[in-house]
JSON list of C-alpha atoms in Angstrom, two decimals:
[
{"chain": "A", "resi": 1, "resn": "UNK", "atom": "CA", "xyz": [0.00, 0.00, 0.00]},
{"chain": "A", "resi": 2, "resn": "UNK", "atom": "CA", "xyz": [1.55, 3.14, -0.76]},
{"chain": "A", "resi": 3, "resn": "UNK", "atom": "CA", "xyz": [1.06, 6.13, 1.64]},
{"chain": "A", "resi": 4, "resn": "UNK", "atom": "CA", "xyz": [-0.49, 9.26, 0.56]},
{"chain": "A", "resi": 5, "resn": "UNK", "atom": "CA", "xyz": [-0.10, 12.51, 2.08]},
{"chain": "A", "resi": 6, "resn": "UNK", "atom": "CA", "xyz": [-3.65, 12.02, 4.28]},
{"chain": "A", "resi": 7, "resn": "UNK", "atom": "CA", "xyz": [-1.87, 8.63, 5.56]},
{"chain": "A", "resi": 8, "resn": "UNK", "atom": "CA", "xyz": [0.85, 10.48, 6.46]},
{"chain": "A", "resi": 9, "resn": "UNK", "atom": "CA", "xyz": [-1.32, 13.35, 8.17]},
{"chain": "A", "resi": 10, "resn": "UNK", "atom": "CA", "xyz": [-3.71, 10.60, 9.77]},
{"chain": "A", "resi": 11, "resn": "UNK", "atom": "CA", "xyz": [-0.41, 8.82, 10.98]},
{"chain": "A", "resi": 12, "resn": "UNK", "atom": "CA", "xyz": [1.06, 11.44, 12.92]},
{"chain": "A", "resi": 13, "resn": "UNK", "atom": "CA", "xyz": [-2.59, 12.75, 14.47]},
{"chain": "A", "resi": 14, "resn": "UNK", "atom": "CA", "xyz": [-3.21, 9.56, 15.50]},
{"chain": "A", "resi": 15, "resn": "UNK", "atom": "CA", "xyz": [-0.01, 8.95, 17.19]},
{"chain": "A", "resi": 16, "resn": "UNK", "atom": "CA", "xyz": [-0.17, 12.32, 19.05]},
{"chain": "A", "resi": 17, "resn": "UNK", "atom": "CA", "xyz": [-3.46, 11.14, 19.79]},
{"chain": "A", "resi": 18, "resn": "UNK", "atom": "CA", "xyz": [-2.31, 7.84, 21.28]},
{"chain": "A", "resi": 19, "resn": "UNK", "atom": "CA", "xyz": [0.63, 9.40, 23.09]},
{"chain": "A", "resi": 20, "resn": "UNK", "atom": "CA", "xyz": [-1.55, 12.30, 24.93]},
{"chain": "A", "resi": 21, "resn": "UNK", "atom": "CA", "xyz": [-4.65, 9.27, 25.73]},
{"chain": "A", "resi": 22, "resn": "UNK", "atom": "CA", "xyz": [-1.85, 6.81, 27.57]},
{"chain": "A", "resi": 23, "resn": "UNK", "atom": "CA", "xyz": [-0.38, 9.73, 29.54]},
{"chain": "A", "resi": 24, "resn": "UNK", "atom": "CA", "xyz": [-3.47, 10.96, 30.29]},
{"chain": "A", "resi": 25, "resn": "UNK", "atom": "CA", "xyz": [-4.26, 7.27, 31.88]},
{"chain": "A", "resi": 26, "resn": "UNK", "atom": "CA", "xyz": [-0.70, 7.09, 33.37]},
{"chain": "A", "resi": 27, "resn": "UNK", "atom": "CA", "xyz": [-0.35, 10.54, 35.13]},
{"chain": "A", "resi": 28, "resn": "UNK", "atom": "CA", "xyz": [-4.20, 10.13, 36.19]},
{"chain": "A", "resi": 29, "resn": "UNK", "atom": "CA", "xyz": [-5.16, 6.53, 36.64]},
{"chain": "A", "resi": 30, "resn": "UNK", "atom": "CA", "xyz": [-1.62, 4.66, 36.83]},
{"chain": "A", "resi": 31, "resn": "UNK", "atom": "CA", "xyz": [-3.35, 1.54, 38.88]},
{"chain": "A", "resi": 32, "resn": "UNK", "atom": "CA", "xyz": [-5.62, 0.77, 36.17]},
{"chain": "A", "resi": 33, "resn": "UNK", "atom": "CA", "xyz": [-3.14, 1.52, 33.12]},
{"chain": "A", "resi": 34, "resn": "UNK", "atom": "CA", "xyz": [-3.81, -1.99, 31.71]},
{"chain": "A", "resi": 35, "resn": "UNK", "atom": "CA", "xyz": [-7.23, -2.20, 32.28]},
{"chain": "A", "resi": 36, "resn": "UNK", "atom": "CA", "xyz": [-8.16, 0.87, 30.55]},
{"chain": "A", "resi": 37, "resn": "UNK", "atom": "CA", "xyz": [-5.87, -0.22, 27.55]},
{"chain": "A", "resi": 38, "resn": "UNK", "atom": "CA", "xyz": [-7.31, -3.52, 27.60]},
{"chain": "A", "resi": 39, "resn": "UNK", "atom": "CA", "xyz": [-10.71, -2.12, 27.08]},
{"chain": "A", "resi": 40, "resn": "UNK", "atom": "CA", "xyz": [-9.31, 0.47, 24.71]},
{"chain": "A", "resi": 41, "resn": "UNK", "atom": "CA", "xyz": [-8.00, -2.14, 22.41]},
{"chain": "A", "resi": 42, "resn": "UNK", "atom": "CA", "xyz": [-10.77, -4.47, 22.24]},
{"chain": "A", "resi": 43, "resn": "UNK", "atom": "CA", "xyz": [-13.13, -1.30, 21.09]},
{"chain": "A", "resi": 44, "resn": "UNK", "atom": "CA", "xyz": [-10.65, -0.43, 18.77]},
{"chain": "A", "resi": 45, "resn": "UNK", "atom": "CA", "xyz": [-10.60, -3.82, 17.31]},
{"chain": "A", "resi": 46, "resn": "UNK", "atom": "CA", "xyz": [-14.77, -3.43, 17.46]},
{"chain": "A", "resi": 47, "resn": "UNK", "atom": "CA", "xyz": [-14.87, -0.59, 15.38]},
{"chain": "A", "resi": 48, "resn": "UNK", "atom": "CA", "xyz": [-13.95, -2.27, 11.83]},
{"chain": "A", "resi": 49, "resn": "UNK", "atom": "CA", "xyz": [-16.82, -4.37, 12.43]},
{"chain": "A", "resi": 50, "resn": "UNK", "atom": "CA", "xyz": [-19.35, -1.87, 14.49]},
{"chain": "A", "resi": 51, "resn": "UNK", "atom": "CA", "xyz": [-19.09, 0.10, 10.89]},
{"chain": "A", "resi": 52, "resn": "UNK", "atom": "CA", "xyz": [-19.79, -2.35, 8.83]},
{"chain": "A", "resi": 53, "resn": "UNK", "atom": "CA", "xyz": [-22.78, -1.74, 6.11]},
{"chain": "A", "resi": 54, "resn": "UNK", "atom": "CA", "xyz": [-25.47, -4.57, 5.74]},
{"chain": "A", "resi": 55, "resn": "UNK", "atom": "CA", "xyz": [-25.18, -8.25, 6.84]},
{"chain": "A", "resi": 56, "resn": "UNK", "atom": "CA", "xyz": [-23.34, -9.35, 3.93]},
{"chain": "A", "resi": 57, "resn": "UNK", "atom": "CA", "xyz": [-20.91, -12.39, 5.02]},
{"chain": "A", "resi": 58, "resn": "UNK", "atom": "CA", "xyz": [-17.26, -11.56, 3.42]},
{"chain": "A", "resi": 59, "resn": "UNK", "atom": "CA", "xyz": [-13.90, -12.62, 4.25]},
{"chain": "A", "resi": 60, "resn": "UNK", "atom": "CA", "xyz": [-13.16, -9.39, 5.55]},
{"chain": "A", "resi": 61, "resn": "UNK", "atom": "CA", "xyz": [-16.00, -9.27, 7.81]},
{"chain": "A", "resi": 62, "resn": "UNK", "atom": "CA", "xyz": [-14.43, -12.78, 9.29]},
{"chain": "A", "resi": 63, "resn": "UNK", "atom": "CA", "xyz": [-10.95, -10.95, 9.99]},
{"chain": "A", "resi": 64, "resn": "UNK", "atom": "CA", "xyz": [-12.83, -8.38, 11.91]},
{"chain": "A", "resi": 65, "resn": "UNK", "atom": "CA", "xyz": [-14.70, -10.72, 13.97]},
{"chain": "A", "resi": 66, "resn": "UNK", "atom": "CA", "xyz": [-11.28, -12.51, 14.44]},
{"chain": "A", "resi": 67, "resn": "UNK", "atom": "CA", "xyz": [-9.76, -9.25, 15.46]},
{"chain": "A", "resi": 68, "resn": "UNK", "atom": "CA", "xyz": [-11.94, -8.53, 18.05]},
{"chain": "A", "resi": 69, "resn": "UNK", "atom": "CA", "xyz": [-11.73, -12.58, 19.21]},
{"chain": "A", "resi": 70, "resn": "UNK", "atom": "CA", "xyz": [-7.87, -11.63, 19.28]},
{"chain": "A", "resi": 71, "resn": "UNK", "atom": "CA", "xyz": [-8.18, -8.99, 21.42]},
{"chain": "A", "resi": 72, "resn": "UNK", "atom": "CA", "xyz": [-10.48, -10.05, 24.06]},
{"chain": "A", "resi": 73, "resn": "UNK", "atom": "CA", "xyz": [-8.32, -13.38, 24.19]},
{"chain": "A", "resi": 74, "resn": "UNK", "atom": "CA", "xyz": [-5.07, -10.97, 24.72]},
{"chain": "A", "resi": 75, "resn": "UNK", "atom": "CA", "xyz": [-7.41, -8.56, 27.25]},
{"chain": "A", "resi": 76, "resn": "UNK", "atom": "CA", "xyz": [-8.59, -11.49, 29.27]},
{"chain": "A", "resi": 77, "resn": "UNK", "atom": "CA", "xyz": [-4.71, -12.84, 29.54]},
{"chain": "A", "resi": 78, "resn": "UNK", "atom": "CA", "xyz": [-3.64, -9.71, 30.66]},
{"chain": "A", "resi": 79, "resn": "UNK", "atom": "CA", "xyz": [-5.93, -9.74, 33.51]},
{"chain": "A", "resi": 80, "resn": "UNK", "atom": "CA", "xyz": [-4.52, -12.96, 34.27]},
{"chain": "A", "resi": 81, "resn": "UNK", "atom": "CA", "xyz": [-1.29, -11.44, 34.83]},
{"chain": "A", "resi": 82, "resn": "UNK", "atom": "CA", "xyz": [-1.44, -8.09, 36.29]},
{"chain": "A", "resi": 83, "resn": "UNK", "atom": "CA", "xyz": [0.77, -5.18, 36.42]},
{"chain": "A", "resi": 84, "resn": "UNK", "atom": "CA", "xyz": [3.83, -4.51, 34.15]},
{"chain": "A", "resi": 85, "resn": "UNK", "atom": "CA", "xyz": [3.64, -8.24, 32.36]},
{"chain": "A", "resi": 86, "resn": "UNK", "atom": "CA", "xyz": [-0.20, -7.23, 31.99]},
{"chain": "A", "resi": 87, "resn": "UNK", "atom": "CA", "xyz": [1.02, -3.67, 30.43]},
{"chain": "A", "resi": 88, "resn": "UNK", "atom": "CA", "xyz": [3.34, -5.66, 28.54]},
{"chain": "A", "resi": 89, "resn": "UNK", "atom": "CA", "xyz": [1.07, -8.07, 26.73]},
{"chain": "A", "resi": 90, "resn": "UNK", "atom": "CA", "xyz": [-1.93, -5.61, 26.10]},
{"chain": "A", "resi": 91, "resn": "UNK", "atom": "CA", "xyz": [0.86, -3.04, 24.27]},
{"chain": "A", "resi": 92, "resn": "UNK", "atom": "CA", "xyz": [1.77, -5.99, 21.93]},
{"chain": "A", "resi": 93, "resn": "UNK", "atom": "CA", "xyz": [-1.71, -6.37, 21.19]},
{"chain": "A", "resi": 94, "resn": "UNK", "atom": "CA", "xyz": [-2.04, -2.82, 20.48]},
{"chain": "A", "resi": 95, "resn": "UNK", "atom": "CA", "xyz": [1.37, -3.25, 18.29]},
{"chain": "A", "resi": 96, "resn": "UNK", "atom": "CA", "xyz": [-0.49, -6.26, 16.29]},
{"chain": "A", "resi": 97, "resn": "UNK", "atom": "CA", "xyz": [-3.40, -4.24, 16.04]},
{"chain": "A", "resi": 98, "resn": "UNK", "atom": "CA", "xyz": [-1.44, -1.48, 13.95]},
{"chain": "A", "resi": 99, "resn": "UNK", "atom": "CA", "xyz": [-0.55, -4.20, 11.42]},
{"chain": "A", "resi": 100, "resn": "UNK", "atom": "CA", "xyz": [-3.94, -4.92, 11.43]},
{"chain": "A", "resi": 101, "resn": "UNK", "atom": "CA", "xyz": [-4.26, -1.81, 10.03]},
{"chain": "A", "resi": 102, "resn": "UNK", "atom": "CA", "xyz": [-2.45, -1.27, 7.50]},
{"chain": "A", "resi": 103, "resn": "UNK", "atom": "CA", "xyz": [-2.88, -4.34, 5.88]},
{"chain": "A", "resi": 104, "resn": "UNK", "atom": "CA", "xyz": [-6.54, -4.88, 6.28]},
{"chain": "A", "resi": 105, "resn": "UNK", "atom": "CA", "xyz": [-8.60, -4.55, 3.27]},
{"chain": "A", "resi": 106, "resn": "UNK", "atom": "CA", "xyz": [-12.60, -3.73, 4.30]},
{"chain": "A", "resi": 107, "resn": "UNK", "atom": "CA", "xyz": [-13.67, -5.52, 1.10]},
{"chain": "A", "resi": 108, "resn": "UNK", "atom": "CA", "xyz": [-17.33, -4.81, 0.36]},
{"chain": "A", "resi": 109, "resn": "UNK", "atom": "CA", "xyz": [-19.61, -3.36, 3.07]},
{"chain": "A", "resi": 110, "resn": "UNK", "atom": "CA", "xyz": [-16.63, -1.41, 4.60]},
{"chain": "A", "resi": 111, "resn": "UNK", "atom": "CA", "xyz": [-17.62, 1.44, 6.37]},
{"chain": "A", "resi": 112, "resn": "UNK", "atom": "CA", "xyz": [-14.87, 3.18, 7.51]},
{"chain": "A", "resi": 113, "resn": "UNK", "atom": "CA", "xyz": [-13.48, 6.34, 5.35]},
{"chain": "A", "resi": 114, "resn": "UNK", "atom": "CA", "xyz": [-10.12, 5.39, 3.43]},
{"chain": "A", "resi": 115, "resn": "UNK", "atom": "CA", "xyz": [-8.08, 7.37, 6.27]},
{"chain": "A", "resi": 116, "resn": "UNK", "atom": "CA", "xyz": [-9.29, 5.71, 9.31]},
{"chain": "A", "resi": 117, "resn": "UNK", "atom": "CA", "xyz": [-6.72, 2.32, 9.16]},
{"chain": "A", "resi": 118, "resn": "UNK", "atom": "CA", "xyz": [-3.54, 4.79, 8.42]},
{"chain": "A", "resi": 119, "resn": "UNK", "atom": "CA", "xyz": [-4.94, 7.01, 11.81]},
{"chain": "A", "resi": 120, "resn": "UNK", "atom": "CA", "xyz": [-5.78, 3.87, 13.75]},
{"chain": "A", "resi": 121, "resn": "UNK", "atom": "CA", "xyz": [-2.21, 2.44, 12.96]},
{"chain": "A", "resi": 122, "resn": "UNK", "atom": "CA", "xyz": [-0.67, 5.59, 14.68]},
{"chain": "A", "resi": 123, "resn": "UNK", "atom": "CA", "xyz": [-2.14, 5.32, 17.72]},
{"chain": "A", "resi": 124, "resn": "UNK", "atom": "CA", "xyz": [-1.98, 2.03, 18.08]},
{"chain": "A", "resi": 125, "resn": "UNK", "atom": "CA", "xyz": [2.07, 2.09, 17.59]},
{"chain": "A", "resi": 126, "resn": "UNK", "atom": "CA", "xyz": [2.17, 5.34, 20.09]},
{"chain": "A", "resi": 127, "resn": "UNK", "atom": "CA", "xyz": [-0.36, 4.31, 22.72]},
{"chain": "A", "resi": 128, "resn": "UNK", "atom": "CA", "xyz": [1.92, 0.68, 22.75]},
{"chain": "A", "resi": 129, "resn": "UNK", "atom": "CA", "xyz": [4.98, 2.71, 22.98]},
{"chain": "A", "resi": 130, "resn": "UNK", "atom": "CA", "xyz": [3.34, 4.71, 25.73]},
{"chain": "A", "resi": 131, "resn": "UNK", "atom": "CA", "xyz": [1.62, 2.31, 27.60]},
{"chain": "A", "resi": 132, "resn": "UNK", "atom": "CA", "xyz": [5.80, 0.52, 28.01]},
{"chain": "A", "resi": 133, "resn": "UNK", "atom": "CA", "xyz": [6.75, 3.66, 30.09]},
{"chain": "A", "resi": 134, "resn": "UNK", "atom": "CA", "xyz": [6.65, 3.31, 34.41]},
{"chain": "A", "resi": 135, "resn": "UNK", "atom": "CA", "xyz": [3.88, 4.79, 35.68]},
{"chain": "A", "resi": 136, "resn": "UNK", "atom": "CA", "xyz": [3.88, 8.56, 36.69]},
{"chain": "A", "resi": 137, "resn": "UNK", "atom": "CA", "xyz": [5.28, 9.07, 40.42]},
{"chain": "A", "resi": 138, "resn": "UNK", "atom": "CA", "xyz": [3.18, 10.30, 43.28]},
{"chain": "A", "resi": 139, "resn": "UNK", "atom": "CA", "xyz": [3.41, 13.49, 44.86]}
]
């Protein structure tokens, strides 16, 4: 896929976007870091299908469904584990969820707009990144 200049924009507003949502939940709600990124990925993964037009049965709509499988599979291990390992497996679900992205192809019935995939690949990659860091210290 080659990147145009709205993948590029939809890339980098995306990743700020990603960045400023972890910190947000690290400065503000560091004990529940992985929970909230937990949930954040499965809904991300939920979207692709959530915006799907009609009830037609396609291959793509089967990689969405498997998606979101994925990622309430990698949520529920997570829980399982707790703290940083828990941090640690829900940002490489985020990370798998970027390639997701960009190499997901809606096929018919897609109804996100042609940008969404490039912007949902750069948070993904910064929230990941983000989610990685120690937790904010306490005053």
């Amino acid at each position: 896929m080659a990147l145009r200049a709205t993948d590029v924009v939809a890339i980098a507003v995306g990743a700020a976007s990603g960045w400023a949502v972890e910190e947000l939940a690290r400065t503000r709600f560091p004990n529940v870091r992985a929970q909230l990124g937990a949930a954040g990925l499965v809904t991300a993964a939920a979207v692709y299908p959530a915006a799907r037009r009609g009830r037609r049965v396609s291959l793509a709509a089967a990689r969405e469904i498997g998606s979101v499988a994925a990622a309430t599979g990698v949520a529920m291990k997570a829980r399982e584990r707790g703290g940083t390992p828990a941090r640690a497996l829900i940002a490489a679900g985020w990370a798998a969820h970027a390639l997701f992205d960009a190499r997901h192809d809606s096929g018919p019935g897609g109804g996100l707009p042609r940008w969404y995939p490039a912007l949902c690949a750069g948070y993904d990659l910064a929230f990941a990144a983000a989610l990685l860091r120690p937790g904010a210290a306490r005053a």
